[in-house]
Amino acid sequence: MTSLQSESLQQETDSSEHDHGHGDHRLFGLATFLVADGMTFAGFFAAYLTFRAVNPLPSGHNYELELLLPTINTLLLLISSFTFHRAGAALRRGNQPLCQRWLLVTAALGFSFLAGQMKEYFALPFGLTDNLFASTFYAITGFHGLHVTLGGLMILIVWWQSREGGRITVDNQFPLEAAELYWHFVDGIWVILYGLLYLL
């Protein structure tokens, strides 16, 4: 092996080591954040179950909640996860207009969920300050609603950036992938909430 070939091989090795040493860990960072955020929700879950057990409502009241609207809301979020997945699939095929349409459908489903949640708040048989159970119920659903609101805004930003000539392309899918991972997390948290609040 000549010295020139040896030098070329060394440069390729150095370049390979550089590439491996500086990989894209943004999704891993987001996943780490979501795990930490999930721990916050876990604290809410524990508080809700504790207060429900040790702080019953006064005689003549009960914890029965209407199931129809929360069930519809659950279906809206589950469908929105599917439509977001379709948006990502369209982008990977290079079909940005179709990706944008699916993103708009996803955002509409998310904001419809929020509208349903607000309607439920006005129909509840208890208020925010009635007791610890009520306060925790509003806190946990409100905190989740905040996540849905942020997710909906993120989807609209991704929708704008995925237009023709925009930042999001087949070669730069990270913003959409990050928003999709966040949205699936929010949907998963709601499924747990639905089971705890309405079915337990």
mmCIF file of C-alpha atoms in Angstrom:
data_model
loop_
_atom_site.group_PDB
_atom_site.id
_atom_site.type_symbol
_atom_site.label_atom_id
_atom_site.label_comp_id
_atom_site.label_asym_id
_atom_site.label_seq_id
_atom_site.Cartn_x
_atom_site.Cartn_y
_atom_site.Cartn_z
ATOM 1 C CA MET A 1 0.000 0.000 0.000
ATOM 2 C CA THR A 2 1.449 3.345 -1.018
ATOM 3 C CA SER A 3 1.635 6.284 1.349
ATOM 4 C CA LEU A 4 -1.046 8.074 -0.716
ATOM 5 C CA GLN A 5 -3.471 5.132 -0.355
ATOM 6 C CA SER A 6 -2.694 4.912 3.347
ATOM 7 C CA GLU A 7 -3.421 8.609 3.828
ATOM 8 C CA SER A 8 -6.723 8.322 1.903
ATOM 9 C CA LEU A 9 -7.792 5.327 4.027
ATOM 10 C CA GLN A 10 -6.967 7.227 7.231
ATOM 11 C CA GLN A 11 -9.062 10.213 6.075
ATOM 12 C CA GLU A 12 -12.064 7.937 5.381
ATOM 13 C CA THR A 13 -11.693 6.349 8.824
ATOM 14 C CA ASP A 14 -11.524 9.758 10.527
ATOM 15 C CA SER A 15 -14.579 10.921 8.576
ATOM 16 C CA SER A 16 -16.525 7.787 9.573
ATOM 17 C CA GLU A 17 -15.626 8.258 13.231
ATOM 18 C CA HIS A 18 -16.707 11.901 13.034
ATOM 19 C CA ASP A 19 -20.064 10.958 11.539
ATOM 20 C CA HIS A 20 -20.707 8.338 14.218
ATOM 21 C CA GLY A 21 -19.641 10.706 16.969
ATOM 22 C CA HIS A 22 -22.093 13.424 15.978
ATOM 23 C CA GLY A 23 -25.293 11.587 15.128
ATOM 24 C CA ASP A 24 -28.709 13.184 15.222
ATOM 25 C CA HIS A 25 -30.052 12.581 18.738
ATOM 26 C CA ARG A 26 -32.899 15.091 18.628
ATOM 27 C CA LEU A 27 -35.662 12.493 18.711
ATOM 28 C CA PHE A 28 -33.935 10.763 21.613
ATOM 29 C CA GLY A 29 -33.851 14.097 23.442
ATOM 30 C CA LEU A 30 -37.552 14.614 22.793
ATOM 31 C CA ALA A 31 -38.328 11.090 23.988
ATOM 32 C CA THR A 32 -36.383 11.784 27.188
ATOM 33 C CA PHE A 33 -38.416 14.942 27.743
ATOM 34 C CA LEU A 34 -41.663 13.037 27.203
ATOM 35 C CA VAL A 35 -40.631 10.418 29.756
ATOM 36 C CA ALA A 36 -40.075 13.218 32.285
ATOM 37 C CA ASP A 37 -43.415 14.764 31.325
ATOM 38 C CA GLY A 38 -45.036 11.371 31.774
ATOM 39 C CA MET A 39 -43.743 11.285 35.337
ATOM 40 C CA THR A 40 -45.634 14.515 36.001
ATOM 41 C CA PHE A 41 -48.811 12.872 34.775
ATOM 42 C CA ALA A 42 -48.023 9.836 36.947
ATOM 43 C CA GLY A 43 -47.989 12.168 39.968
ATOM 44 C CA PHE A 44 -51.405 13.501 38.960
ATOM 45 C CA PHE A 45 -52.718 9.953 38.581
ATOM 46 C CA ALA A 46 -51.531 9.047 42.077
ATOM 47 C CA ALA A 47 -53.007 12.218 43.592
ATOM 48 C CA TYR A 48 -56.351 11.676 41.856
ATOM 49 C CA LEU A 49 -56.682 8.096 43.054
ATOM 50 C CA THR A 50 -55.654 9.060 46.585
ATOM 51 C CA PHE A 51 -58.064 11.985 46.880
ATOM 52 C CA ARG A 52 -60.892 9.945 45.408
ATOM 53 C CA ALA A 53 -60.321 7.265 48.030
ATOM 54 C CA VAL A 54 -59.904 9.467 51.125
ATOM 55 C CA ASN A 55 -62.058 12.496 50.297
ATOM 56 C CA PRO A 56 -65.538 11.269 49.295
ATOM 57 C CA LEU A 57 -68.211 13.703 48.238
ATOM 58 C CA PRO A 58 -70.885 14.702 50.770
ATOM 59 C CA SER A 59 -73.932 12.491 51.224
ATOM 60 C CA GLY A 60 -76.292 12.674 48.269
ATOM 61 C CA HIS A 61 -73.544 13.263 45.733
ATOM 62 C CA ASN A 62 -71.578 10.816 43.647
ATOM 63 C CA TYR A 63 -68.651 10.641 41.271
ATOM 64 C CA GLU A 64 -70.642 9.389 38.305
ATOM 65 C CA LEU A 65 -69.513 11.093 35.097
ATOM 66 C CA GLU A 66 -71.211 11.062 31.725
ATOM 67 C CA LEU A 67 -69.511 8.666 29.322
ATOM 68 C CA LEU A 68 -70.808 9.764 25.919
ATOM 69 C CA LEU A 69 -68.799 12.952 25.405
ATOM 70 C CA PRO A 70 -65.510 11.607 26.849
ATOM 71 C CA THR A 71 -65.897 8.511 24.673
ATOM 72 C CA ILE A 72 -66.381 10.674 21.576
ATOM 73 C CA ASN A 73 -63.345 12.708 22.603
ATOM 74 C CA THR A 74 -61.318 9.523 22.989
ATOM 75 C CA LEU A 75 -62.286 8.412 19.491
ATOM 76 C CA LEU A 76 -61.332 11.835 18.120
ATOM 77 C CA LEU A 77 -57.828 11.556 19.555
ATOM 78 C CA LEU A 78 -57.367 7.959 18.452
ATOM 79 C CA ILE A 79 -58.403 8.876 14.911
ATOM 80 C CA SER A 80 -56.078 11.888 15.016
ATOM 81 C CA SER A 81 -53.117 9.596 15.694
ATOM 82 C CA PHE A 82 -54.013 7.669 12.549
ATOM 83 C CA THR A 83 -54.367 10.821 10.445
ATOM 84 C CA PHE A 84 -51.027 12.137 11.720
ATOM 85 C CA HIS A 85 -49.418 8.850 10.718
ATOM 86 C CA ARG A 86 -50.943 9.242 7.254
ATOM 87 C CA ALA A 87 -49.443 12.723 7.014
ATOM 88 C CA GLY A 88 -45.994 11.325 7.746
ATOM 89 C CA ALA A 89 -46.466 8.537 5.208
ATOM 90 C CA ALA A 90 -47.475 11.088 2.553
ATOM 91 C CA LEU A 91 -44.389 13.181 3.266
ATOM 92 C CA ARG A 92 -42.114 10.149 2.971
ATOM 93 C CA ARG A 93 -43.612 9.523 -0.473
ATOM 94 C CA GLY A 94 -42.853 13.124 -1.417
ATOM 95 C CA ASN A 95 -46.531 14.106 -1.595
ATOM 96 C CA GLN A 96 -46.480 17.330 0.406
ATOM 97 C CA PRO A 97 -49.993 18.555 -0.565
ATOM 98 C CA LEU A 98 -51.519 15.319 0.737
ATOM 99 C CA CYS A 99 -49.361 15.577 3.853
ATOM 100 C CA GLN A 100 -50.754 19.054 4.475
ATOM 101 C CA ARG A 101 -54.346 17.860 4.090
ATOM 102 C CA TRP A 102 -53.834 15.098 6.645
ATOM 103 C CA LEU A 103 -52.206 17.581 9.019
ATOM 104 C CA LEU A 104 -55.223 19.892 8.791
ATOM 105 C CA VAL A 105 -57.548 16.982 9.531
ATOM 106 C CA THR A 106 -55.398 16.079 12.547
ATOM 107 C CA ALA A 107 -55.440 19.649 13.863
ATOM 108 C CA ALA A 108 -59.229 19.840 13.400
ATOM 109 C CA LEU A 109 -59.668 16.628 15.404
ATOM 110 C CA GLY A 110 -57.455 17.983 18.178
ATOM 111 C CA PHE A 111 -59.322 21.256 18.472
ATOM 112 C CA SER A 112 -62.636 19.382 18.331
ATOM 113 C CA PHE A 113 -61.421 17.407 21.351
ATOM 114 C CA LEU A 114 -60.772 20.684 23.202
ATOM 115 C CA ALA A 115 -64.244 21.967 22.315
ATOM 116 C CA GLY A 116 -65.751 18.758 23.673
ATOM 117 C CA GLN A 117 -63.725 19.071 26.849
ATOM 118 C CA MET A 118 -64.940 22.638 27.415
ATOM 119 C CA LYS A 119 -68.530 21.496 26.876
ATOM 120 C CA GLU A 120 -68.019 18.764 29.452
ATOM 121 C CA TYR A 121 -66.654 21.260 31.992
ATOM 122 C CA PHE A 122 -69.877 23.282 31.850
ATOM 123 C CA ALA A 123 -71.961 20.136 32.384
ATOM 124 C CA LEU A 124 -70.065 18.657 35.334
ATOM 125 C CA PRO A 125 -71.972 18.265 38.631
ATOM 126 C CA PHE A 126 -69.085 19.738 40.638
ATOM 127 C CA GLY A 127 -66.921 22.840 40.509
ATOM 128 C CA LEU A 128 -63.199 23.440 40.642
ATOM 129 C CA THR A 129 -63.100 24.221 44.372
ATOM 130 C CA ASP A 130 -65.773 21.840 45.685
ATOM 131 C CA ASN A 131 -63.294 19.329 47.147
ATOM 132 C CA LEU A 132 -59.877 17.794 46.584
ATOM 133 C CA PHE A 133 -61.258 15.232 44.141
ATOM 134 C CA ALA A 134 -62.870 17.935 42.006
ATOM 135 C CA SER A 135 -59.765 20.128 42.072
ATOM 136 C CA THR A 136 -57.555 17.224 41.025
ATOM 137 C CA PHE A 137 -59.978 16.236 38.243
ATOM 138 C CA TYR A 138 -59.866 19.736 36.773
ATOM 139 C CA ALA A 139 -56.093 19.985 37.230
ATOM 140 C CA ILE A 140 -55.311 16.717 35.498
ATOM 141 C CA THR A 141 -57.731 17.191 32.584
ATOM 142 C CA GLY A 142 -56.735 20.832 32.250
ATOM 143 C CA PHE A 143 -53.044 19.934 32.184
ATOM 144 C CA HIS A 144 -53.746 17.405 29.464
ATOM 145 C CA GLY A 145 -55.857 19.967 27.609
ATOM 146 C CA LEU A 146 -52.868 22.321 27.674
ATOM 147 C CA HIS A 147 -50.793 19.601 26.033
ATOM 148 C CA VAL A 148 -53.446 19.128 23.347
ATOM 149 C CA THR A 149 -53.506 22.888 22.729
ATOM 150 C CA LEU A 150 -49.726 23.014 22.335
ATOM 151 C CA GLY A 151 -49.867 19.949 20.105
ATOM 152 C CA GLY A 152 -52.532 21.536 17.918
ATOM 153 C CA LEU A 153 -50.413 24.663 17.503
ATOM 154 C CA MET A 154 -47.396 22.513 16.664
ATOM 155 C CA ILE A 155 -49.406 20.721 13.984
ATOM 156 C CA LEU A 156 -50.393 24.040 12.412
ATOM 157 C CA ILE A 157 -46.752 25.156 12.406
ATOM 158 C CA VAL A 158 -45.720 21.853 10.799
ATOM 159 C CA TRP A 159 -48.556 22.250 8.286
ATOM 160 C CA TRP A 160 -47.211 25.660 7.259
ATOM 161 C CA GLN A 161 -43.619 24.439 7.082
ATOM 162 C CA SER A 162 -44.566 21.426 4.946
ATOM 163 C CA ARG A 163 -45.862 23.560 2.075
ATOM 164 C CA GLU A 164 -44.036 23.456 -1.270
ATOM 165 C CA GLY A 165 -40.744 25.250 -0.759
ATOM 166 C CA GLY A 166 -41.103 25.103 3.025
ATOM 167 C CA ARG A 167 -38.680 23.833 5.626
ATOM 168 C CA ILE A 168 -40.146 20.325 5.922
ATOM 169 C CA THR A 169 -39.294 18.070 2.994
ATOM 170 C CA VAL A 170 -38.516 14.437 2.306
ATOM 171 C CA ASP A 171 -34.927 15.213 3.286
ATOM 172 C CA ASN A 172 -35.870 17.117 6.456
ATOM 173 C CA GLN A 173 -38.665 15.274 8.233
ATOM 174 C CA PHE A 174 -37.571 15.901 11.814
ATOM 175 C CA PRO A 175 -40.086 18.683 12.678
ATOM 176 C CA LEU A 176 -42.981 16.479 11.562
ATOM 177 C CA GLU A 177 -41.552 13.384 13.272
ATOM 178 C CA ALA A 178 -41.067 15.306 16.524
ATOM 179 C CA ALA A 179 -44.605 16.708 16.450
ATOM 180 C CA GLU A 180 -46.005 13.264 15.634
ATOM 181 C CA LEU A 181 -44.155 11.633 18.552
ATOM 182 C CA TYR A 182 -45.453 14.334 20.900
ATOM 183 C CA TRP A 183 -49.011 13.886 19.595
ATOM 184 C CA HIS A 184 -48.946 10.113 20.074
ATOM 185 C CA PHE A 185 -47.727 10.709 23.638
ATOM 186 C CA VAL A 186 -50.620 13.086 24.323
ATOM 187 C CA ASP A 187 -53.087 10.587 22.885
ATOM 188 C CA GLY A 188 -51.643 7.770 24.973
ATOM 189 C CA ILE A 189 -51.919 9.842 28.146
ATOM 190 C CA TRP A 190 -55.580 10.526 27.386
ATOM 191 C CA VAL A 191 -56.335 6.820 26.990
ATOM 192 C CA ILE A 192 -54.969 6.284 30.511
ATOM 193 C CA LEU A 193 -56.961 9.264 31.796
ATOM 194 C CA TYR A 194 -60.123 7.977 30.180
ATOM 195 C CA GLY A 195 -59.718 4.664 31.947
ATOM 196 C CA LEU A 196 -58.996 6.252 35.337
ATOM 197 C CA LEU A 197 -61.551 9.051 35.277
ATOM 198 C CA TYR A 198 -64.499 7.522 33.483
ATOM 199 C CA LEU A 199 -64.226 3.742 33.618
ATOM 200 C CA LEU A 200 -62.640 3.006 36.999
#
